[in-house]
Short mmCIF file of C-alpha atoms in Angstrom, two decimals:
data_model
loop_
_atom_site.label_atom_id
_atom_site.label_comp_id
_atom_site.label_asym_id
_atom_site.label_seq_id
_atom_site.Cartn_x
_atom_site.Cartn_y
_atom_site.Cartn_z
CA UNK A 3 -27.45 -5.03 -0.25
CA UNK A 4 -27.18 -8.70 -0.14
CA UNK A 5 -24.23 -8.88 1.74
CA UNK A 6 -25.97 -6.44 4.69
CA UNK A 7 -29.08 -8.90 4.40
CA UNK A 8 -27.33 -11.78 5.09
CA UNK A 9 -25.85 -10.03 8.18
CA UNK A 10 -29.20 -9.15 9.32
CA UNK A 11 -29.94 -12.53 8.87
CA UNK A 12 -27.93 -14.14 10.71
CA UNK A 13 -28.29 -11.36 13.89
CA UNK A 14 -32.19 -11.96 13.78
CA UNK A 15 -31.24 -16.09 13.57
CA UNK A 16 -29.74 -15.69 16.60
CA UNK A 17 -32.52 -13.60 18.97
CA UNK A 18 -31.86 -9.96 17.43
CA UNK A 19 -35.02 -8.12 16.46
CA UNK A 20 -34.78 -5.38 13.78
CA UNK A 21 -38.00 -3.00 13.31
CA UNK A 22 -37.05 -1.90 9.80
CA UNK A 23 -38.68 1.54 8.34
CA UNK A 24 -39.39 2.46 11.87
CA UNK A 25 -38.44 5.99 13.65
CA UNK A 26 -38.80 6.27 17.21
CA UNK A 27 -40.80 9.06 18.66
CA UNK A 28 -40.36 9.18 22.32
CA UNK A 29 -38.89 7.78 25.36
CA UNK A 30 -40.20 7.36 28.67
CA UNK A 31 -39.03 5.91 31.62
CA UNK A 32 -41.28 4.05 33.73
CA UNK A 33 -41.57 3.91 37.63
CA UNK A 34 -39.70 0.42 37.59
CA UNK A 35 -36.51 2.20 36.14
CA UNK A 36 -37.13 0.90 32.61
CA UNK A 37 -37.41 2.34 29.32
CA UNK A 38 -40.63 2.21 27.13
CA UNK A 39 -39.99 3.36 23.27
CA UNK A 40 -42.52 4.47 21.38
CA UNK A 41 -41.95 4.27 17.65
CA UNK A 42 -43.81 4.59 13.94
CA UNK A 43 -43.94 1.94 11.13
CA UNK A 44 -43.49 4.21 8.19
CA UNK A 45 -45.06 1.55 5.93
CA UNK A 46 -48.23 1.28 8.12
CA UNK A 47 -47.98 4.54 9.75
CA UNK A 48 -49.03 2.93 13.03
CA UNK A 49 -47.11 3.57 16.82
CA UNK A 50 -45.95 0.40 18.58
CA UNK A 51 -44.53 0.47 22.29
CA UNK A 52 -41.59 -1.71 23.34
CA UNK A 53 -39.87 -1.32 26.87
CA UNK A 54 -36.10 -1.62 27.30
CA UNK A 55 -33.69 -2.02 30.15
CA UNK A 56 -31.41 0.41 27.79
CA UNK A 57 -32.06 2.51 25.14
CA UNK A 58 -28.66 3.55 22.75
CA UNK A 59 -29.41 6.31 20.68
CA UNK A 60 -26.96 6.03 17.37
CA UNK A 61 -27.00 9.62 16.42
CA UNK A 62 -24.76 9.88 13.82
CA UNK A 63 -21.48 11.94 13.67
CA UNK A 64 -21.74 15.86 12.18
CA UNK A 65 -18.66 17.70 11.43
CA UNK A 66 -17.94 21.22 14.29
CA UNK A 67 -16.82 22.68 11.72
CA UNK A 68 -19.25 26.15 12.33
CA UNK A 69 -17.11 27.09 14.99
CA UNK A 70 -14.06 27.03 13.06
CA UNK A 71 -15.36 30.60 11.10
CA UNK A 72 -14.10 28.69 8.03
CA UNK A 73 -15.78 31.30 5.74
CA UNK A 74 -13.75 34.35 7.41
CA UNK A 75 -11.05 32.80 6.35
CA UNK A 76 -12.79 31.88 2.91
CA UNK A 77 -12.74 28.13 3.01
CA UNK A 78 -15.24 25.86 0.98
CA UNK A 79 -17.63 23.96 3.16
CA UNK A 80 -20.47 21.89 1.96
CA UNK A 81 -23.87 24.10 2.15
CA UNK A 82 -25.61 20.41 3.36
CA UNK A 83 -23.02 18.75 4.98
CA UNK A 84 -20.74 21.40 6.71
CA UNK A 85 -17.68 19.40 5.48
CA UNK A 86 -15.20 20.83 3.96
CA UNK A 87 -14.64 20.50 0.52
CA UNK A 88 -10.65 19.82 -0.85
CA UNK A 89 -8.98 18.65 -3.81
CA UNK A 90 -6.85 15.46 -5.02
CA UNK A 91 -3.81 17.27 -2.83
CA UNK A 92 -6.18 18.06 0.09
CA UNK A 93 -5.90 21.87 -0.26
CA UNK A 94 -9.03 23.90 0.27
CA UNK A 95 -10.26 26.94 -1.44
CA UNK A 96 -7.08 28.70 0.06
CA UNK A 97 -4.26 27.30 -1.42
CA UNK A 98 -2.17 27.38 2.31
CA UNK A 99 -4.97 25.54 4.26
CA UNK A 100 -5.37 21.63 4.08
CA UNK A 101 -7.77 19.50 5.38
CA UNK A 102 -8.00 16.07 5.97
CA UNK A 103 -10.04 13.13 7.89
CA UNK A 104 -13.87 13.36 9.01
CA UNK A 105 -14.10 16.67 8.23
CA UNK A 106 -13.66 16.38 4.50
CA UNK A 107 -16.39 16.07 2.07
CA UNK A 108 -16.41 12.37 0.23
CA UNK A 109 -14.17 10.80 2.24
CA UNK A 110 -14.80 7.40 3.78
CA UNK A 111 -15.17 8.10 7.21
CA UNK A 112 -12.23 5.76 8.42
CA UNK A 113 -9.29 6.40 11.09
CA UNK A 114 -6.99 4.29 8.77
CA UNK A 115 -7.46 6.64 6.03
CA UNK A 116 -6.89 10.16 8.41
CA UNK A 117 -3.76 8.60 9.80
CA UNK A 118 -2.30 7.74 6.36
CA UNK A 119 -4.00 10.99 4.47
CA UNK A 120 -1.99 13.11 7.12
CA UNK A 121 1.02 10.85 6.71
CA UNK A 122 1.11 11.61 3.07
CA UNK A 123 0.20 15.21 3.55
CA UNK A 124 3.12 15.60 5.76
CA UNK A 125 5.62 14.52 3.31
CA UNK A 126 4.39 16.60 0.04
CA UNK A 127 4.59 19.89 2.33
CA UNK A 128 7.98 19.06 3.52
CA UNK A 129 9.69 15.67 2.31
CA UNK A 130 9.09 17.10 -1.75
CA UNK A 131 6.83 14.31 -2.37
CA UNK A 132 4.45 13.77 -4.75
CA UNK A 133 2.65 11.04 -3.88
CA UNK A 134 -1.78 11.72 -3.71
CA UNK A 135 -3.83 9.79 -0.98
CA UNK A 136 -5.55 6.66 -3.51
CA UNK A 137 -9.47 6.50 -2.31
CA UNK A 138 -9.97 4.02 -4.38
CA UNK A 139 -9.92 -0.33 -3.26
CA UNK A 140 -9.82 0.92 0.85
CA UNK A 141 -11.03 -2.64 2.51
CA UNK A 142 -12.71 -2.28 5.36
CA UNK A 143 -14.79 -4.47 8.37
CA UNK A 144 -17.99 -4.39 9.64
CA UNK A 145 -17.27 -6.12 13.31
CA UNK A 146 -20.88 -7.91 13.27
CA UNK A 147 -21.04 -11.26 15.30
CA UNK A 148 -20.90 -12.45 11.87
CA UNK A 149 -17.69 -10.05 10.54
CA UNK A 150 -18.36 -8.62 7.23
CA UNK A 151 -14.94 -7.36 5.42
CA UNK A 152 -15.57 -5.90 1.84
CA UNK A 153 -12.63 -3.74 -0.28
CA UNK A 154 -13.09 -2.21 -4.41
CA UNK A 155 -16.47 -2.07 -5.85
CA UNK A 156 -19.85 -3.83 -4.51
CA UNK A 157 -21.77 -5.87 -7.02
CA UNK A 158 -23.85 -2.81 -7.40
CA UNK A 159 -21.93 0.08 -7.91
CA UNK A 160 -19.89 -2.56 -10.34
CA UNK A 161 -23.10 -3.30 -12.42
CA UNK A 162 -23.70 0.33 -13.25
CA UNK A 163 -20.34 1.34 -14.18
CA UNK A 164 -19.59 -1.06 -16.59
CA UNK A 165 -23.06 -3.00 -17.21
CA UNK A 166 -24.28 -6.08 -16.19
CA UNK A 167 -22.91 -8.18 -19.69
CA UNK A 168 -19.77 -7.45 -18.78
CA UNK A 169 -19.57 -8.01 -14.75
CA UNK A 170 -18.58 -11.34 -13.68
CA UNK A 171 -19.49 -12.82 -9.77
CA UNK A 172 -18.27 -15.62 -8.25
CA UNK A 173 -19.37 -16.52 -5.18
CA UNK A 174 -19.29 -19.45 -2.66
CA UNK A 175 -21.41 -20.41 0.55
CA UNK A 176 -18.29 -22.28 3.15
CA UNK A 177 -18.36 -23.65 6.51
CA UNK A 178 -15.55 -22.58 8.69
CA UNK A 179 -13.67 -25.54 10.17
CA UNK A 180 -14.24 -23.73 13.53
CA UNK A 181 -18.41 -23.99 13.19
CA UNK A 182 -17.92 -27.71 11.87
CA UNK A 183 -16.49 -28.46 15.28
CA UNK A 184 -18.83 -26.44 17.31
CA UNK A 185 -21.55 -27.55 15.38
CA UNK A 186 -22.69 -24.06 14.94
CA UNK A 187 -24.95 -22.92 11.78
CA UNK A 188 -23.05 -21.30 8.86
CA UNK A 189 -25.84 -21.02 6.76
CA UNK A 190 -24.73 -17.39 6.32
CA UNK A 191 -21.11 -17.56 5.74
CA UNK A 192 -20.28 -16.39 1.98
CA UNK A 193 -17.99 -14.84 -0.18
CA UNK A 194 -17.98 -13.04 -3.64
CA UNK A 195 -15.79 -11.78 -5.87
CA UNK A 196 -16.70 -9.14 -8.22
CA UNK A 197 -14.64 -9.05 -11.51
CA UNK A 198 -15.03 -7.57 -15.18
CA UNK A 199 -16.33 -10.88 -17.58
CA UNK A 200 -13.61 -9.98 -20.56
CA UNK A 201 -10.11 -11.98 -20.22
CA UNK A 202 -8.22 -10.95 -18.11
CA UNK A 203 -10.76 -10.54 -15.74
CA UNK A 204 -9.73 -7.57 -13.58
CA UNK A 205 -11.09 -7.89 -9.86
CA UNK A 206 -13.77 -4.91 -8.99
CA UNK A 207 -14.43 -5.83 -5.71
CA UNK A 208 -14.62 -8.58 -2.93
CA UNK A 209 -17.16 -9.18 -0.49
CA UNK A 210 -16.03 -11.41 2.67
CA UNK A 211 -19.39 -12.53 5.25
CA UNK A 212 -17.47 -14.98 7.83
CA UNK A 213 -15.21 -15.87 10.97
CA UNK A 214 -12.13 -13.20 10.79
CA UNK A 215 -13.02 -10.89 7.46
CA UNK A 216 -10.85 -8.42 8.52
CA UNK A 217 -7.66 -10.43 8.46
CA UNK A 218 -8.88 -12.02 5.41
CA UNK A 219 -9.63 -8.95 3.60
CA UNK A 220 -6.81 -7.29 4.95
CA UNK A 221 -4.50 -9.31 2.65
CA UNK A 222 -6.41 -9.62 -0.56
CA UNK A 223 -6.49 -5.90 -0.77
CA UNK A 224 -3.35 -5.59 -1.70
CA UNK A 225 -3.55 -7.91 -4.61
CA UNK A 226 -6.77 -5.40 -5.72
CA UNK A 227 -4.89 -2.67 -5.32
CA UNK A 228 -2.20 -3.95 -7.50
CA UNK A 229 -4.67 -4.92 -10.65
CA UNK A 230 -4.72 -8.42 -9.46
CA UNK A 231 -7.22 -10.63 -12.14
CA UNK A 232 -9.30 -13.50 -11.55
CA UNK A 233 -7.14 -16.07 -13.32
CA UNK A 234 -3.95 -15.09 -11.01
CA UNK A 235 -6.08 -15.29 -8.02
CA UNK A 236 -7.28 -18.79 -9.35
CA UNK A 237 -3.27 -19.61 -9.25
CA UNK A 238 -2.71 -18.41 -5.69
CA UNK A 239 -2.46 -21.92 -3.59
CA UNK A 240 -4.67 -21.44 -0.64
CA UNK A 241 -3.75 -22.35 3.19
CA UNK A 242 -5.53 -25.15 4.47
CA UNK A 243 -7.58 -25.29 6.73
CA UNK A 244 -8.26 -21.55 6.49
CA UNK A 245 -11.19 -19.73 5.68
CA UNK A 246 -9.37 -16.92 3.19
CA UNK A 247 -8.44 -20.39 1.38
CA UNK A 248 -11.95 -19.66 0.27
CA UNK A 249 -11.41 -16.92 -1.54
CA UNK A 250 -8.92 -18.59 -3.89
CA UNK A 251 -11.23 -21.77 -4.94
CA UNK A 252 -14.03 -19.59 -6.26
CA UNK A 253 -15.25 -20.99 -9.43
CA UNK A 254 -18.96 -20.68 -9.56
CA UNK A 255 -20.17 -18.17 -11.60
CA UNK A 256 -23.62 -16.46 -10.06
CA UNK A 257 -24.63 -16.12 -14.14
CA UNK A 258 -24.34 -20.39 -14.09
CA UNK A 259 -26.87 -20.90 -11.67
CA UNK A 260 -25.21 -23.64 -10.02
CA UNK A 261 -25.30 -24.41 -6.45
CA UNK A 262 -22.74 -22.12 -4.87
CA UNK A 263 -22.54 -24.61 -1.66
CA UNK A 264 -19.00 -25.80 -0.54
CA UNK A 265 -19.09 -29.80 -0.04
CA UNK A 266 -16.46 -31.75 1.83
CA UNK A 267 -13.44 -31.20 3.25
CA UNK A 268 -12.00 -30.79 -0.58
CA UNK A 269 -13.38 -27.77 -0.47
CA UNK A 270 -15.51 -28.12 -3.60
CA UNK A 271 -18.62 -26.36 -4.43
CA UNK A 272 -21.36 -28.56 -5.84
CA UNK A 273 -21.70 -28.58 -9.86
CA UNK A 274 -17.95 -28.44 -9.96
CA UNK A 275 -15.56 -31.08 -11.60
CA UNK A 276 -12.32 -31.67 -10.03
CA UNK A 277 -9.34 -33.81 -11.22
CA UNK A 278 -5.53 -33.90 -10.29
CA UNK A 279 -2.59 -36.04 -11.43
CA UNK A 280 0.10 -37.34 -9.84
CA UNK A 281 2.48 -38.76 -12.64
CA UNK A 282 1.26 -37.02 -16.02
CA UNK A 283 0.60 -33.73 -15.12
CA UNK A 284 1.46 -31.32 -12.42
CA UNK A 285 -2.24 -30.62 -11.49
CA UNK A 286 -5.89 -29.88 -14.08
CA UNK A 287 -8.06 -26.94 -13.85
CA UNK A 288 -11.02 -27.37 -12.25
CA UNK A 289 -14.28 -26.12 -14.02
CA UNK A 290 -17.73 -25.48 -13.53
CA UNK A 291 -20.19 -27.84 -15.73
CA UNK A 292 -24.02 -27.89 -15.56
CA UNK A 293 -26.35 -29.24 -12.91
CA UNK A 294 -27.86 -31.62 -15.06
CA UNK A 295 -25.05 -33.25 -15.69
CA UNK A 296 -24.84 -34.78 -12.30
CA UNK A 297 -26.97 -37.76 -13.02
CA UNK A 298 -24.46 -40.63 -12.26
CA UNK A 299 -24.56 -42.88 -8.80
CA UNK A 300 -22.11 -44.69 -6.83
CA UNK A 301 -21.39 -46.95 -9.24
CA UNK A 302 -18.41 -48.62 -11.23
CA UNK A 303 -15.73 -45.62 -11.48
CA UNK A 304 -15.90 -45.45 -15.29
CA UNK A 305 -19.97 -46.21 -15.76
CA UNK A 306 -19.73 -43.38 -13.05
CA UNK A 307 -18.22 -40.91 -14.87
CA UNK A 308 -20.63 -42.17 -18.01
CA UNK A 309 -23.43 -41.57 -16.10
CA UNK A 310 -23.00 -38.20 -16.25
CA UNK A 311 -23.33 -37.49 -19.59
CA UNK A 312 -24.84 -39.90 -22.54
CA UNK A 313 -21.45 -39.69 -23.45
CA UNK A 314 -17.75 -39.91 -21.88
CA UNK A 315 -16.16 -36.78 -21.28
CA UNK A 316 -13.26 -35.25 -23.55
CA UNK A 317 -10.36 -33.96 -21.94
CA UNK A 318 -7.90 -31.77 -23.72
CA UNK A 319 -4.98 -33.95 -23.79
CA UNK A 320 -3.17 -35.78 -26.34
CA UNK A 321 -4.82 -38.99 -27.67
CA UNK A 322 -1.24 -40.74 -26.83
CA UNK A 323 -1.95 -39.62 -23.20
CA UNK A 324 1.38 -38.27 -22.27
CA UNK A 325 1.19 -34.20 -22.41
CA UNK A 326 4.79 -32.63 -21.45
CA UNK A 327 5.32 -32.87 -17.74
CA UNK A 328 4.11 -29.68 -16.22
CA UNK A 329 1.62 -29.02 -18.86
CA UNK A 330 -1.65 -27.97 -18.22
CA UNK A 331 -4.90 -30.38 -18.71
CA UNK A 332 -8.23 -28.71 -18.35
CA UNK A 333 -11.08 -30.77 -18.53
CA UNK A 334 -14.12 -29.77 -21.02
CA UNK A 335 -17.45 -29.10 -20.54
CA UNK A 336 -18.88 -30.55 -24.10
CA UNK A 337 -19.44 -34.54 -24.14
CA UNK A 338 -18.76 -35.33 -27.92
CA UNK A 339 -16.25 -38.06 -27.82
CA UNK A 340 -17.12 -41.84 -27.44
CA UNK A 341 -13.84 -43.23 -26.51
CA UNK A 342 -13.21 -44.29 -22.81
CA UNK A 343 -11.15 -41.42 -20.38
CA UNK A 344 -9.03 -43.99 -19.74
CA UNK A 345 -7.65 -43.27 -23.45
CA UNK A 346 -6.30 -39.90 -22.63
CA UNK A 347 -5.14 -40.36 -19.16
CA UNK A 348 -2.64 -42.64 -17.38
CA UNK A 349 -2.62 -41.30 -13.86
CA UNK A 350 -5.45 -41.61 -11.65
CA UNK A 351 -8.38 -39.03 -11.44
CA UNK A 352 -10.76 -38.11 -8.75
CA UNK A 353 -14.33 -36.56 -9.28
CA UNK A 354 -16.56 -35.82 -6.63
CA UNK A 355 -19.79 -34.04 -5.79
CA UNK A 356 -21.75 -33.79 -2.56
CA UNK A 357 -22.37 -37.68 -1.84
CA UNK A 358 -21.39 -39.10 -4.90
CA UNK A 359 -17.45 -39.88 -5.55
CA UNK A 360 -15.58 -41.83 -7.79
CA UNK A 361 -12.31 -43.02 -8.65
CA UNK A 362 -10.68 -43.80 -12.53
CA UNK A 363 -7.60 -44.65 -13.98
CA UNK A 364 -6.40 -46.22 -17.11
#
């Protein structure tokens, strides 16, 4: 739902007019060769007139399947859909007829899926496979102005299988380097990634509103569809400057509350705490910390970094400041210590958020 709204959005921000909960009723062409619609607000229940240069009815698909005289032959079809109805292996209610595509009931409706459902079909009747079509993770593209590519579960449909406590979204609002240069709006560009909260944090689903989602979708389904998790998307080093480079610096949490907004040409979102090393360590985690913690200024680099706390923060390395080279230093999000940052680190560090940047080293 949200990711369909913010489609909408963006169509209507641009001169598209949607009439929603609105059936049209009749059509009647006028003596100047144009089209007047007349249509019902189901909310209101009033009629409104609009007049068109053309009118393009989207009717909808329904299977032929009548014609066929499936039941002569004594295969299954759906009382309500006329599809027909098959198992895991495609077979219908007789065991020598298979069907596959459109026609089948609960099938996504997808040329992709027919070609490789046939493909599959093909070589368990006469290859001696045994390999099943897999329904499950299928990405696929809605080709809006504004392309929408989505593959696994929707933040929805994850919610009510496993229950909100225990489903995890990140999610990020980008610019594209392509609208920076145009100067075009990209208010509505956004990704999410749906993923199950307990370690290791398998990924449901992701959700991909922005320039290209196809391509970029494309690729990070198969990393779904092998039981990729959170943590070793977190270690996939993006491609810069690309927008599926988005996908892999996702670290706001929609249960944080933070500002999902992506700031600078780092690429970070704001509320988000970023340092890297150049002789000590190989690089540092970067983590999410409060909003309220961003109270410092452009000031002095260390009475920045106090000013964002009443106290310095604590970083989980080694009082001596030399970790092994390679190690991992992640950076905390409780301010308990009172000793300088400078103590713990000998290499320089770089915070930033939104307009505010600063620079520290021992």
């Amino acid at each position: 739902q949200q990711m369909s709204s913010m489609v909408i959005e963006h169509m209507a921000s641009h001169g598209t007019r949607f009439l929603r909960g609105c059936a049209p009723s009749r059509v009647r062409r006028l003596p100047d060769g144009q089209l007047q619609v007349t249509w019902e607000d189901s909310t209101t229940g009033k009629e409104d007139t609009g007049t068109f240069d053309t009118v393009l009815w989207a009717i909808g698909r329904v299977p032929d399947t009548r014609s066929l005289n499936l039941e002569k032959a004594g295969v299954d079809t759906s009382p309500d859909t006329q599809k027909i109805l098959v198992d895991s292996r495609e077979a219908t209610s007789v065991p020598h007829i298979y069907a596959i595509g459109d026609v089948v009931e609960g099938r996504p409706e997808l040329t992709p899926i027919a070609i490789m459902a046939g493909r599959l079909l093909v070589q368990r009747l006469f290859g001696g496979s045994s390999d099943l079509m897999d329904y499950d993770n299928v990405p696929t593209t809605v080709f809006t102005p504004l392309e929408y590519g989505c593959v696994g579960l929707s933040e929805e449909e994850a919610v009510a299988r496993h229950g909100q406590e225990h489903v995890e979204v990140y999610h990020a609002h980008y610019k594209p380097l392509e609208f920076t240069v145009a100067g075009r709006d990209a208010s509505q560009c956004y990704v999410k990634m749906v993923c199950l909260r307990e370690p290791p944090q398998l990924v449901l689903g992701l959700h991909f509103l922005g320039p290209n989602a196809g391509e970029v979708t494309q690729g990070f389904a198969l990393g779904i569809k092998c039981g990729a998790s959170y943590a070793q998307v977190m270690r996939t080093v993006g491609i810069h400057p690309t927008c599926s480079e988005e996908v892999v610096k996702l670290r706001i949490s929609k249960r944080s509350g933070l500002d999902p907004t992506v700031t600078g040409c780092c690429g970070m979102a704001a509320g988000q705490v970023w340092g890297a090393s150049t002789l000590s360590w190989s690089a540092c985690e970067m983590v999410s910390v409060e909003r309220k913690c961003w109270t410092g200024g452009p000031c002095a680099p260390q009475g920045w970094l106090r000013g964002l706390s009443t106290s310095p923060l604590h970083l989980s390395a080694s009082a001596a400041g030399h970790p092994p080279p390679g190690s991992w230093c992640q950076m905390m999000t409780t301010w308990v210590e009172t000793y300088p940052v400078g103590t713990h680190v000998r290499a320089p560090w770089h915070f930033c958020n939104a307009n505010k940047e600063g620079t520290f080293s021992e």
